[in-house]
Amino acid sequence: MAFQSLLKGVKRMKRRETIKALVWASLATTVNVQQARGGVQKVVDEARERRIKWFREAKFGMFIHWGLYAIPAGIWKGKEIPGIGEWIMFRARIPVKEYAQLAKQFNPTKFNADEWVQLAKEAGQRYLVITAKHHDGFAMYDSKVTDYDIVDATPFGRDPMKELSEACRKHGIRFCFYYSHVQDWHHPDAVGNDWDYDPSQKNFARYWEEKAKPQIRELLTQYGLLGLMWFDTPRNISYEHALEAVQLVRSLQPDCLVNGRVGHNLGDYREMGDNRIPEDVVEGDWEVPATINDTWGYKVTDNNWKPVERLIFNLVDIVSKGGNYLLNVGPTAEGIIPEPSVERLLAIGRWLKVNGEAIYGAGRSPFRPVNKYPWRCTTKPGKLFITLFQWTDTLELPSISQRVTRAYLLADGTSLKFNQTPEKVVVRLPSSAPDPIASVVVLEIE
Ligand code: FHN
């Protein structure tokens, strides 16, 4: 009996020792894993820092929504379909077979890649993101995965993405693709189309393997180096699928950025809501995709064009809060960018030619909340750029801790008198503004 209890005691002790050892071992492993994780994290962060550099500098990009939806341009069977133009198939519940017929008419003979890219260049846009495939599922490039693409299914027969990628390279613009990875109203297993296909019969993994992944691979291997892959409407994508999309990009083009809408916070930067400019400074890297009128894809009845004053304000506002402005054009089925968009983009470009120093590579405003002030401030080492949208005779800024050494107009270098006290800085302005829309005052600080 005594021997048995002794044995039990020894066993109990051994068990306790074993548990203790395990706990230590696990702690030791935790430490190692953490160290390893730290190391991996550092490598991951460094790679991202390298990738994102151009994006931080660029600030302003051209978004292009172009697809079969440009043919109906918002009108189906004589009726105007409410909402954004590229959603016409969904909004009018157009059967796949009927919508696919549009391809036979798609012949954008006026398309000229060089002209589009030159417009972006003149507008001061540094990157161009175009819909390789929107939610309608039609590939606007030569896809081997399906015949439902611009080269195989239209009389046009050319690959506009090839032409655009070459024009971008020629003009020094970063070429980027939009790809609708979750919604595809043409594929029976993808998300979105519940009028042709029964949602309960869908097998998303099948769509993912046979269309989405191979097409993403094509885009990353057939058009040279891409600036970024712009995914959209992640909906209920699983973590694994979103991760797979990112890994696919990383494995084929390690320097290609991935936008936030890939899902599960796995992108390189955050995508704000459409046309949603935050109220104040937002840390980290982000972008606002925005329209010039109210649609992305061409819609003949949408003439609600934002004035150029508003577009320039938006650009400066977004940059002062730390983001990028991705401004959309919706070309017609003939391949023409609507004139009101062209006029506005050229006007922004003219403004940027004079005032670009306040935008490209510029940092956030130190004056917060940003929306409290009628002007916007952007920054570079040793410089504050104050963009004024209403001209006054004196500009009054809140207290600046560094000493201001000089003030001048960015447009022509005219020196400005100023007075700095611990409470404020007051700058005297000339009687007329150098620019009727927005003028920049530069303060040099110690
Ligand atoms: O559904 C799309 C829409 O058509 C358009 O492409 C925009 C652009 O940001 N993204 C989705 C809605 O957020």
PDB file of N, CA and C in Angstrom, residues 111-198:
ATOM      1  N   PHE A 111     -10.522  54.370 -80.706  1.00  0.00           N
ATOM      2  CA  PHE A 111      -9.620  54.180 -79.560  1.00  0.00           C
ATOM      3  C   PHE A 111      -8.175  54.418 -79.980  1.00  0.00           C
ATOM      4  N   ASN A 112      -7.486  55.240 -79.187  1.00  0.00           N
ATOM      5  CA  ASN A 112      -6.078  55.495 -79.456  1.00  0.00           C
ATOM      6  C   ASN A 112      -5.356  55.534 -78.105  1.00  0.00           C
ATOM      7  N   ALA A 113      -4.620  54.463 -77.844  1.00  0.00           N
ATOM      8  CA  ALA A 113      -3.985  54.295 -76.527  1.00  0.00           C
ATOM      9  C   ALA A 113      -3.083  55.481 -76.201  1.00  0.00           C
ATOM     10  N   ASP A 114      -2.358  55.920 -77.221  1.00  0.00           N
ATOM     11  CA  ASP A 114      -1.412  57.008 -77.000  1.00  0.00           C
ATOM     12  C   ASP A 114      -2.125  58.285 -76.549  1.00  0.00           C
ATOM     13  N   GLU A 115      -3.301  58.539 -77.173  1.00  0.00           N
ATOM     14  CA  GLU A 115      -4.053  59.749 -76.803  1.00  0.00           C
ATOM     15  C   GLU A 115      -4.547  59.693 -75.359  1.00  0.00           C
ATOM     16  N   TRP A 116      -5.030  58.533 -74.956  1.00  0.00           N
ATOM     17  CA  TRP A 116      -5.518  58.388 -73.574  1.00  0.00           C
ATOM     18  C   TRP A 116      -4.375  58.615 -72.583  1.00  0.00           C
ATOM     19  N   VAL A 117      -3.257  57.971 -72.865  1.00  0.00           N
ATOM     20  CA  VAL A 117      -2.136  58.065 -71.920  1.00  0.00           C
ATOM     21  C   VAL A 117      -1.563  59.488 -71.914  1.00  0.00           C
ATOM     22  N   GLN A 118      -1.548  60.090 -73.100  1.00  0.00           N
ATOM     23  CA  GLN A 118      -1.065  61.473 -73.162  1.00  0.00           C
ATOM     24  C   GLN A 118      -1.976  62.404 -72.355  1.00  0.00           C
ATOM     25  N   LEU A 119      -3.267  62.119 -72.383  1.00  0.00           N
ATOM     26  CA  LEU A 119      -4.203  62.923 -71.596  1.00  0.00           C
ATOM     27  C   LEU A 119      -3.876  62.782 -70.101  1.00  0.00           C
ATOM     28  N   ALA A 120      -3.663  61.543 -69.667  1.00  0.00           N
ATOM     29  CA  ALA A 120      -3.315  61.326 -68.254  1.00  0.00           C
ATOM     30  C   ALA A 120      -2.044  62.098 -67.904  1.00  0.00           C
ATOM     31  N   LYS A 121      -1.090  62.052 -68.823  1.00  0.00           N
ATOM     32  CA  LYS A 121       0.192  62.734 -68.600  1.00  0.00           C
ATOM     33  C   LYS A 121      -0.025  64.247 -68.479  1.00  0.00           C
ATOM     34  N   GLU A 122      -0.790  64.782 -69.438  1.00  0.00           N
ATOM     35  CA  GLU A 122      -1.077  66.232 -69.429  1.00  0.00           C
ATOM     36  C   GLU A 122      -1.840  66.639 -68.174  1.00  0.00           C
ATOM     37  N   ALA A 123      -2.667  65.725 -67.676  1.00  0.00           N
ATOM     38  CA  ALA A 123      -3.466  66.024 -66.478  1.00  0.00           C
ATOM     39  C   ALA A 123      -2.612  65.968 -65.215  1.00  0.00           C
ATOM     40  N   GLY A 124      -1.385  65.458 -65.362  1.00  0.00           N
ATOM     41  CA  GLY A 124      -0.505  65.346 -64.200  1.00  0.00           C
ATOM     42  C   GLY A 124      -0.747  64.067 -63.417  1.00  0.00           C
ATOM     43  N   GLN A 125      -1.416  63.105 -64.067  1.00  0.00           N
ATOM     44  CA  GLN A 125      -1.670  61.831 -63.385  1.00  0.00           C
ATOM     45  C   GLN A 125      -0.470  60.921 -63.575  1.00  0.00           C
ATOM     46  N   ARG A 126      -0.095  60.235 -62.517  1.00  0.00           N
ATOM     47  CA  ARG A 126       1.146  59.458 -62.563  1.00  0.00           C
ATOM     48  C   ARG A 126       0.915  57.961 -62.715  1.00  0.00           C
ATOM     49  N   TYR A 127      -0.346  57.530 -62.573  1.00  0.00           N
ATOM     50  CA  TYR A 127      -0.649  56.109 -62.795  1.00  0.00           C
ATOM     51  C   TYR A 127      -2.016  55.974 -63.430  1.00  0.00           C
ATOM     52  N   LEU A 128      -2.215  54.832 -64.074  1.00  0.00           N
ATOM     53  CA  LEU A 128      -3.461  54.608 -64.806  1.00  0.00           C
ATOM     54  C   LEU A 128      -3.978  53.214 -64.461  1.00  0.00           C
ATOM     55  N   VAL A 129      -5.209  53.157 -63.984  1.00  0.00           N
ATOM     56  CA  VAL A 129      -5.812  51.875 -63.600  1.00  0.00           C
ATOM     57  C   VAL A 129      -7.007  51.620 -64.513  1.00  0.00           C
ATOM     58  N   ILE A 130      -6.984  50.538 -65.260  1.00  0.00           N
ATOM     59  CA  ILE A 130      -8.084  50.273 -66.199  1.00  0.00           C
ATOM     60  C   ILE A 130      -8.742  48.913 -65.939  1.00  0.00           C
ATOM     61  N   THR A 131     -10.051  48.876 -66.182  1.00  0.00           N
ATOM     62  CA  THR A 131     -10.832  47.653 -65.959  1.00  0.00           C
ATOM     63  C   THR A 131     -10.454  46.562 -66.966  1.00  0.00           C
ATOM     64  N   ALA A 132      -9.700  45.582 -66.494  1.00  0.00           N
ATOM     65  CA  ALA A 132      -9.391  44.417 -67.336  1.00  0.00           C
ATOM     66  C   ALA A 132     -10.617  43.511 -67.392  1.00  0.00           C
ATOM     67  N   LYS A 133     -11.334  43.461 -66.274  1.00  0.00           N
ATOM     68  CA  LYS A 133     -12.619  42.750 -66.230  1.00  0.00           C
ATOM     69  C   LYS A 133     -13.445  43.380 -65.121  1.00  0.00           C
ATOM     70  N   HIS A 134     -14.611  43.910 -65.479  1.00  0.00           N
ATOM     71  CA  HIS A 134     -15.503  44.448 -64.447  1.00  0.00           C
ATOM     72  C   HIS A 134     -16.492  43.367 -64.041  1.00  0.00           C
ATOM     73  N   HIS A 135     -17.520  43.739 -63.253  1.00  0.00           N
ATOM     74  CA  HIS A 135     -18.443  42.720 -62.733  1.00  0.00           C
ATOM     75  C   HIS A 135     -19.192  41.978 -63.851  1.00  0.00           C
ATOM     76  N   ASP A 136     -19.313  42.571 -65.042  1.00  0.00           N
ATOM     77  CA  ASP A 136     -20.036  41.888 -66.127  1.00  0.00           C
ATOM     78  C   ASP A 136     -19.284  40.663 -66.645  1.00  0.00           C
ATOM     79  N   GLY A 137     -18.021  40.507 -66.234  1.00  0.00           N
ATOM     80  CA  GLY A 137     -17.278  39.287 -66.552  1.00  0.00           C
ATOM     81  C   GLY A 137     -16.578  39.299 -67.896  1.00  0.00           C
ATOM     82  N   PHE A 138     -16.734  40.398 -68.666  1.00  0.00           N
ATOM     83  CA  PHE A 138     -16.143  40.446 -70.006  1.00  0.00           C
ATOM     84  C   PHE A 138     -14.692  40.926 -69.918  1.00  0.00           C
ATOM     85  N   ALA A 139     -13.776  40.128 -70.473  1.00  0.00           N
ATOM     86  CA  ALA A 139     -12.353  40.495 -70.402  1.00  0.00           C
ATOM     87  C   ALA A 139     -12.022  41.493 -71.505  1.00  0.00           C
ATOM     88  N   MET A 140     -11.492  42.633 -71.109  1.00  0.00           N
ATOM     89  CA  MET A 140     -11.137  43.676 -72.078  1.00  0.00           C
ATOM     90  C   MET A 140      -9.707  43.482 -72.575  1.00  0.00           C
ATOM     91  N   TYR A 141      -9.222  42.253 -72.475  1.00  0.00           N
ATOM     92  CA  TYR A 141      -7.870  41.932 -72.961  1.00  0.00           C
ATOM     93  C   TYR A 141      -7.937  40.536 -73.579  1.00  0.00           C
ATOM     94  N   ASP A 142      -6.855  40.130 -74.203  1.00  0.00           N
ATOM     95  CA  ASP A 142      -6.820  38.823 -74.862  1.00  0.00           C
ATOM     96  C   ASP A 142      -6.608  37.722 -73.822  1.00  0.00           C
ATOM     97  N   SER A 143      -7.729  37.101 -73.392  1.00  0.00           N
ATOM     98  CA  SER A 143      -7.634  36.052 -72.369  1.00  0.00           C
ATOM     99  C   SER A 143      -7.705  34.680 -73.025  1.00  0.00           C
ATOM    100  N   LYS A 144      -6.828  33.809 -72.586  1.00  0.00           N
ATOM    101  CA  LYS A 144      -6.852  32.431 -73.111  1.00  0.00           C
ATOM    102  C   LYS A 144      -7.782  31.558 -72.272  1.00  0.00           C
ATOM    103  N   VAL A 145      -8.229  32.097 -71.152  1.00  0.00           N
ATOM    104  CA  VAL A 145      -9.064  31.337 -70.232  1.00  0.00           C
ATOM    105  C   VAL A 145     -10.480  31.179 -70.777  1.00  0.00           C
ATOM    106  N   THR A 146     -10.911  32.149 -71.584  1.00  0.00           N
ATOM    107  CA  THR A 146     -12.276  32.164 -72.107  1.00  0.00           C
ATOM    108  C   THR A 146     -12.278  32.888 -73.452  1.00  0.00           C
ATOM    109  N   ASP A 147     -13.348  32.673 -74.218  1.00  0.00           N
ATOM    110  CA  ASP A 147     -13.492  33.432 -75.465  1.00  0.00           C
ATOM    111  C   ASP A 147     -14.297  34.696 -75.239  1.00  0.00           C
ATOM    112  N   TYR A 148     -14.773  34.856 -74.014  1.00  0.00           N
ATOM    113  CA  TYR A 148     -15.573  36.034 -73.685  1.00  0.00           C
ATOM    114  C   TYR A 148     -14.617  37.198 -73.405  1.00  0.00           C
ATOM    115  N   ASP A 149     -13.935  37.605 -74.460  1.00  0.00           N
ATOM    116  CA  ASP A 149     -12.959  38.691 -74.318  1.00  0.00           C
ATOM    117  C   ASP A 149     -12.907  39.513 -75.596  1.00  0.00           C
ATOM    118  N   ILE A 150     -12.325  40.672 -75.503  1.00  0.00           N
ATOM    119  CA  ILE A 150     -12.358  41.661 -76.590  1.00  0.00           C
ATOM    120  C   ILE A 150     -11.706  41.170 -77.887  1.00  0.00           C
ATOM    121  N   VAL A 151     -10.698  40.317 -77.767  1.00  0.00           N
ATOM    122  CA  VAL A 151     -10.023  39.865 -78.985  1.00  0.00           C
ATOM    123  C   VAL A 151     -10.840  38.773 -79.685  1.00  0.00           C
ATOM    124  N   ASP A 152     -11.396  37.856 -78.916  1.00  0.00           N
ATOM    125  CA  ASP A 152     -12.122  36.728 -79.520  1.00  0.00           C
ATOM    126  C   ASP A 152     -13.579  37.013 -79.842  1.00  0.00           C
ATOM    127  N   ALA A 153     -14.208  37.934 -79.104  1.00  0.00           N
ATOM    128  CA  ALA A 153     -15.671  38.053 -79.242  1.00  0.00           C
ATOM    129  C   ALA A 153     -16.144  39.326 -79.937  1.00  0.00           C
ATOM    130  N   THR A 154     -15.222  40.223 -80.298  1.00  0.00           N
ATOM    131  CA  THR A 154     -15.681  41.487 -80.905  1.00  0.00           C
ATOM    132  C   THR A 154     -15.075  41.670 -82.302  1.00  0.00           C
ATOM    133  N   PRO A 155     -15.732  42.505 -83.121  1.00  0.00           N
ATOM    134  CA  PRO A 155     -15.147  42.783 -84.443  1.00  0.00           C
ATOM    135  C   PRO A 155     -13.852  43.601 -84.331  1.00  0.00           C
ATOM    136  N   PHE A 156     -13.654  44.228 -83.193  1.00  0.00           N
ATOM    137  CA  PHE A 156     -12.464  45.063 -82.979  1.00  0.00           C
ATOM    138  C   PHE A 156     -11.194  44.207 -83.065  1.00  0.00           C
ATOM    139  N   GLY A 157     -11.223  43.099 -82.324  1.00  0.00           N
ATOM    140  CA  GLY A 157     -10.146  42.118 -82.435  1.00  0.00           C
ATOM    141  C   GLY A 157      -8.771  42.550 -81.948  1.00  0.00           C
ATOM    142  N   ARG A 158      -8.641  43.755 -81.408  1.00  0.00           N
ATOM    143  CA  ARG A 158      -7.330  44.198 -80.894  1.00  0.00           C
ATOM    144  C   ARG A 158      -7.312  44.075 -79.370  1.00  0.00           C
ATOM    145  N   ASP A 159      -6.115  44.059 -78.792  1.00  0.00           N
ATOM    146  CA  ASP A 159      -5.989  44.015 -77.341  1.00  0.00           C
ATOM    147  C   ASP A 159      -5.622  45.418 -76.846  1.00  0.00           C
ATOM    148  N   PRO A 160      -6.622  46.198 -76.389  1.00  0.00           N
ATOM    149  CA  PRO A 160      -6.327  47.576 -75.995  1.00  0.00           C
ATOM    150  C   PRO A 160      -5.397  47.657 -74.783  1.00  0.00           C
ATOM    151  N   MET A 161      -5.372  46.587 -73.982  1.00  0.00           N
ATOM    152  CA  MET A 161      -4.510  46.600 -72.784  1.00  0.00           C
ATOM    153  C   MET A 161      -3.031  46.522 -73.177  1.00  0.00           C
ATOM    154  N   LYS A 162      -2.791  45.770 -74.238  1.00  0.00           N
ATOM    155  CA  LYS A 162      -1.418  45.694 -74.735  1.00  0.00           C
ATOM    156  C   LYS A 162      -0.986  47.089 -75.197  1.00  0.00           C
ATOM    157  N   GLU A 163      -1.873  47.727 -75.982  1.00  0.00           N
ATOM    158  CA  GLU A 163      -1.544  49.054 -76.527  1.00  0.00           C
ATOM    159  C   GLU A 163      -1.379  50.077 -75.409  1.00  0.00           C
ATOM    160  N   LEU A 164      -2.253  49.991 -74.402  1.00  0.00           N
ATOM    161  CA  LEU A 164      -2.160  50.945 -73.293  1.00  0.00           C
ATOM    162  C   LEU A 164      -0.905  50.711 -72.457  1.00  0.00           C
ATOM    163  N   SER A 165      -0.577  49.433 -72.246  1.00  0.00           N
ATOM    164  CA  SER A 165       0.608  49.154 -71.423  1.00  0.00           C
ATOM    165  C   SER A 165       1.849  49.707 -72.119  1.00  0.00           C
ATOM    166  N   GLU A 166       1.877  49.586 -73.462  1.00  0.00           N
ATOM    167  CA  GLU A 166       3.039  50.103 -74.197  1.00  0.00           C
ATOM    168  C   GLU A 166       3.075  51.631 -74.162  1.00  0.00           C
ATOM    169  N   ALA A 167       1.900  52.254 -74.341  1.00  0.00           N
ATOM    170  CA  ALA A 167       1.849  53.726 -74.305  1.00  0.00           C
ATOM    171  C   ALA A 167       2.254  54.242 -72.921  1.00  0.00           C
ATOM    172  N   CYS A 168       1.828  53.544 -71.878  1.00  0.00           N
ATOM    173  CA  CYS A 168       2.182  53.957 -70.511  1.00  0.00           C
ATOM    174  C   CYS A 168       3.695  53.894 -70.313  1.00  0.00           C
ATOM    175  N   ARG A 169       4.271  52.810 -70.803  1.00  0.00           N
ATOM    176  CA  ARG A 169       5.726  52.658 -70.670  1.00  0.00           C
ATOM    177  C   ARG A 169       6.429  53.819 -71.376  1.00  0.00           C
ATOM    178  N   LYS A 170       5.920  54.128 -72.581  1.00  0.00           N
ATOM    179  CA  LYS A 170       6.527  55.201 -73.388  1.00  0.00           C
ATOM    180  C   LYS A 170       6.445  56.565 -72.672  1.00  0.00           C
ATOM    181  N   HIS A 171       5.302  56.824 -72.024  1.00  0.00           N
ATOM    182  CA  HIS A 171       5.102  58.148 -71.413  1.00  0.00           C
ATOM    183  C   HIS A 171       5.429  58.198 -69.923  1.00  0.00           C
ATOM    184  N   GLY A 172       5.949  57.113 -69.392  1.00  0.00           N
ATOM    185  CA  GLY A 172       6.364  57.122 -67.981  1.00  0.00           C
ATOM    186  C   GLY A 172       5.218  57.148 -66.993  1.00  0.00           C
ATOM    187  N   ILE A 173       4.113  56.478 -67.345  1.00  0.00           N
ATOM    188  CA  ILE A 173       2.970  56.378 -66.431  1.00  0.00           C
ATOM    189  C   ILE A 173       2.911  54.928 -65.931  1.00  0.00           C
ATOM    190  N   ARG A 174       2.643  54.733 -64.643  1.00  0.00           N
ATOM    191  CA  ARG A 174       2.528  53.361 -64.113  1.00  0.00           C
ATOM    192  C   ARG A 174       1.237  52.729 -64.612  1.00  0.00           C
ATOM    193  N   PHE A 175       1.348  51.578 -65.232  1.00  0.00           N
ATOM    194  CA  PHE A 175       0.180  50.893 -65.777  1.00  0.00           C
ATOM    195  C   PHE A 175      -0.359  49.902 -64.735  1.00  0.00           C
ATOM    196  N   CYS A 176      -1.671  49.927 -64.505  1.00  0.00           N
ATOM    197  CA  CYS A 176      -2.268  49.101 -63.445  1.00  0.00           C
ATOM    198  C   CYS A 176      -3.597  48.514 -63.914  1.00  0.00           C
ATOM    199  N   PHE A 177      -3.957  47.355 -63.353  1.00  0.00           N
ATOM    200  CA  PHE A 177      -5.221  46.725 -63.723  1.00  0.00           C
ATOM    201  C   PHE A 177      -6.235  46.745 -62.592  1.00  0.00           C
ATOM    202  N   TYR A 178      -7.495  46.986 -62.985  1.00  0.00           N
ATOM    203  CA  TYR A 178      -8.651  46.728 -62.129  1.00  0.00           C
ATOM    204  C   TYR A 178      -9.108  45.327 -62.489  1.00  0.00           C
ATOM    205  N   TYR A 179      -9.401  44.490 -61.498  1.00  0.00           N
ATOM    206  CA  TYR A 179      -9.954  43.166 -61.779  1.00  0.00           C
ATOM    207  C   TYR A 179     -11.023  42.830 -60.744  1.00  0.00           C
ATOM    208  N   SER A 180     -12.259  42.600 -61.223  1.00  0.00           N
ATOM    209  CA  SER A 180     -13.353  42.221 -60.327  1.00  0.00           C
ATOM    210  C   SER A 180     -13.180  40.747 -59.976  1.00  0.00           C
ATOM    211  N   HIS A 181     -12.644  40.493 -58.783  1.00  0.00           N
ATOM    212  CA  HIS A 181     -12.246  39.115 -58.454  1.00  0.00           C
ATOM    213  C   HIS A 181     -13.372  38.278 -57.850  1.00  0.00           C
ATOM    214  N   VAL A 182     -14.388  38.935 -57.288  1.00  0.00           N
ATOM    215  CA  VAL A 182     -15.449  38.173 -56.623  1.00  0.00           C
ATOM    216  C   VAL A 182     -16.744  38.192 -57.445  1.00  0.00           C
ATOM    217  N   GLN A 183     -17.149  39.389 -57.847  1.00  0.00           N
ATOM    218  CA  GLN A 183     -18.355  39.460 -58.684  1.00  0.00           C
ATOM    219  C   GLN A 183     -18.006  39.174 -60.134  1.00  0.00           C
ATOM    220  N   ASP A 184     -18.783  38.323 -60.760  1.00  0.00           N
ATOM    221  CA  ASP A 184     -18.661  38.058 -62.197  1.00  0.00           C
ATOM    222  C   ASP A 184     -20.033  37.568 -62.627  1.00  0.00           C
ATOM    223  N   TRP A 185     -20.790  38.444 -63.275  1.00  0.00           N
ATOM    224  CA  TRP A 185     -22.178  38.115 -63.593  1.00  0.00           C
ATOM    225  C   TRP A 185     -22.304  37.164 -64.780  1.00  0.00           C
ATOM    226  N   HIS A 186     -21.180  36.858 -65.414  1.00  0.00           N
ATOM    227  CA  HIS A 186     -21.199  35.950 -66.566  1.00  0.00           C
ATOM    228  C   HIS A 186     -20.961  34.505 -66.127  1.00  0.00           C
ATOM    229  N   HIS A 187     -20.190  34.333 -65.074  1.00  0.00           N
ATOM    230  CA  HIS A 187     -19.805  32.976 -64.657  1.00  0.00           C
ATOM    231  C   HIS A 187     -20.838  32.403 -63.686  1.00  0.00           C
ATOM    232  N   PRO A 188     -21.303  31.176 -63.946  1.00  0.00           N
ATOM    233  CA  PRO A 188     -22.372  30.595 -63.116  1.00  0.00           C
ATOM    234  C   PRO A 188     -22.019  30.428 -61.641  1.00  0.00           C
ATOM    235  N   ASP A 189     -20.725  30.372 -61.316  1.00  0.00           N
ATOM    236  CA  ASP A 189     -20.341  30.096 -59.926  1.00  0.00           C
ATOM    237  C   ASP A 189     -19.864  31.324 -59.156  1.00  0.00           C
ATOM    238  N   ALA A 190     -19.752  32.451 -59.840  1.00  0.00           N
ATOM    239  CA  ALA A 190     -19.230  33.639 -59.155  1.00  0.00           C
ATOM    240  C   ALA A 190     -20.366  34.375 -58.454  1.00  0.00           C
ATOM    241  N   VAL A 191     -19.984  35.412 -57.720  1.00  0.00           N
ATOM    242  CA  VAL A 191     -20.973  36.183 -56.951  1.00  0.00           C
ATOM    243  C   VAL A 191     -21.671  37.197 -57.860  1.00  0.00           C
ATOM    244  N   GLY A 192     -22.979  37.380 -57.659  1.00  0.00           N
ATOM    245  CA  GLY A 192     -23.664  38.501 -58.292  1.00  0.00           C
ATOM    246  C   GLY A 192     -24.871  38.172 -59.132  1.00  0.00           C
ATOM    247  N   ASN A 193     -24.744  37.230 -60.055  1.00  0.00           N
ATOM    248  CA  ASN A 193     -25.854  36.956 -60.967  1.00  0.00           C
ATOM    249  C   ASN A 193     -26.784  35.903 -60.369  1.00  0.00           C
ATOM    250  N   ASP A 194     -27.988  36.388 -59.906  1.00  0.00           N
ATOM    251  CA  ASP A 194     -28.965  35.442 -59.364  1.00  0.00           C
ATOM    252  C   ASP A 194     -30.201  35.356 -60.269  1.00  0.00           C
ATOM    253  N   TRP A 195     -30.118  35.993 -61.447  1.00  0.00           N
ATOM    254  CA  TRP A 195     -31.258  35.894 -62.377  1.00  0.00           C
ATOM    255  C   TRP A 195     -31.038  34.813 -63.433  1.00  0.00           C
ATOM    256  N   ASP A 196     -29.782  34.503 -63.735  1.00  0.00           N
ATOM    257  CA  ASP A 196     -29.501  33.383 -64.643  1.00  0.00           C
ATOM    258  C   ASP A 196     -29.154  32.125 -63.848  1.00  0.00           C
ATOM    259  N   TYR A 197     -28.498  32.340 -62.687  1.00  0.00           N
ATOM    260  CA  TYR A 197     -27.961  31.199 -61.950  1.00  0.00           C
ATOM    261  C   TYR A 197     -28.497  31.154 -60.527  1.00  0.00           C
ATOM    262  N   ASP A 198     -28.864  29.978 -60.091  1.00  0.00           N
ATOM    263  CA  ASP A 198     -29.394  29.763 -58.745  1.00  0.00           C
ATOM    264  C   ASP A 198     -28.249  29.853 -57.725  1.00  0.00           C
TER     265      ASP A 198
END
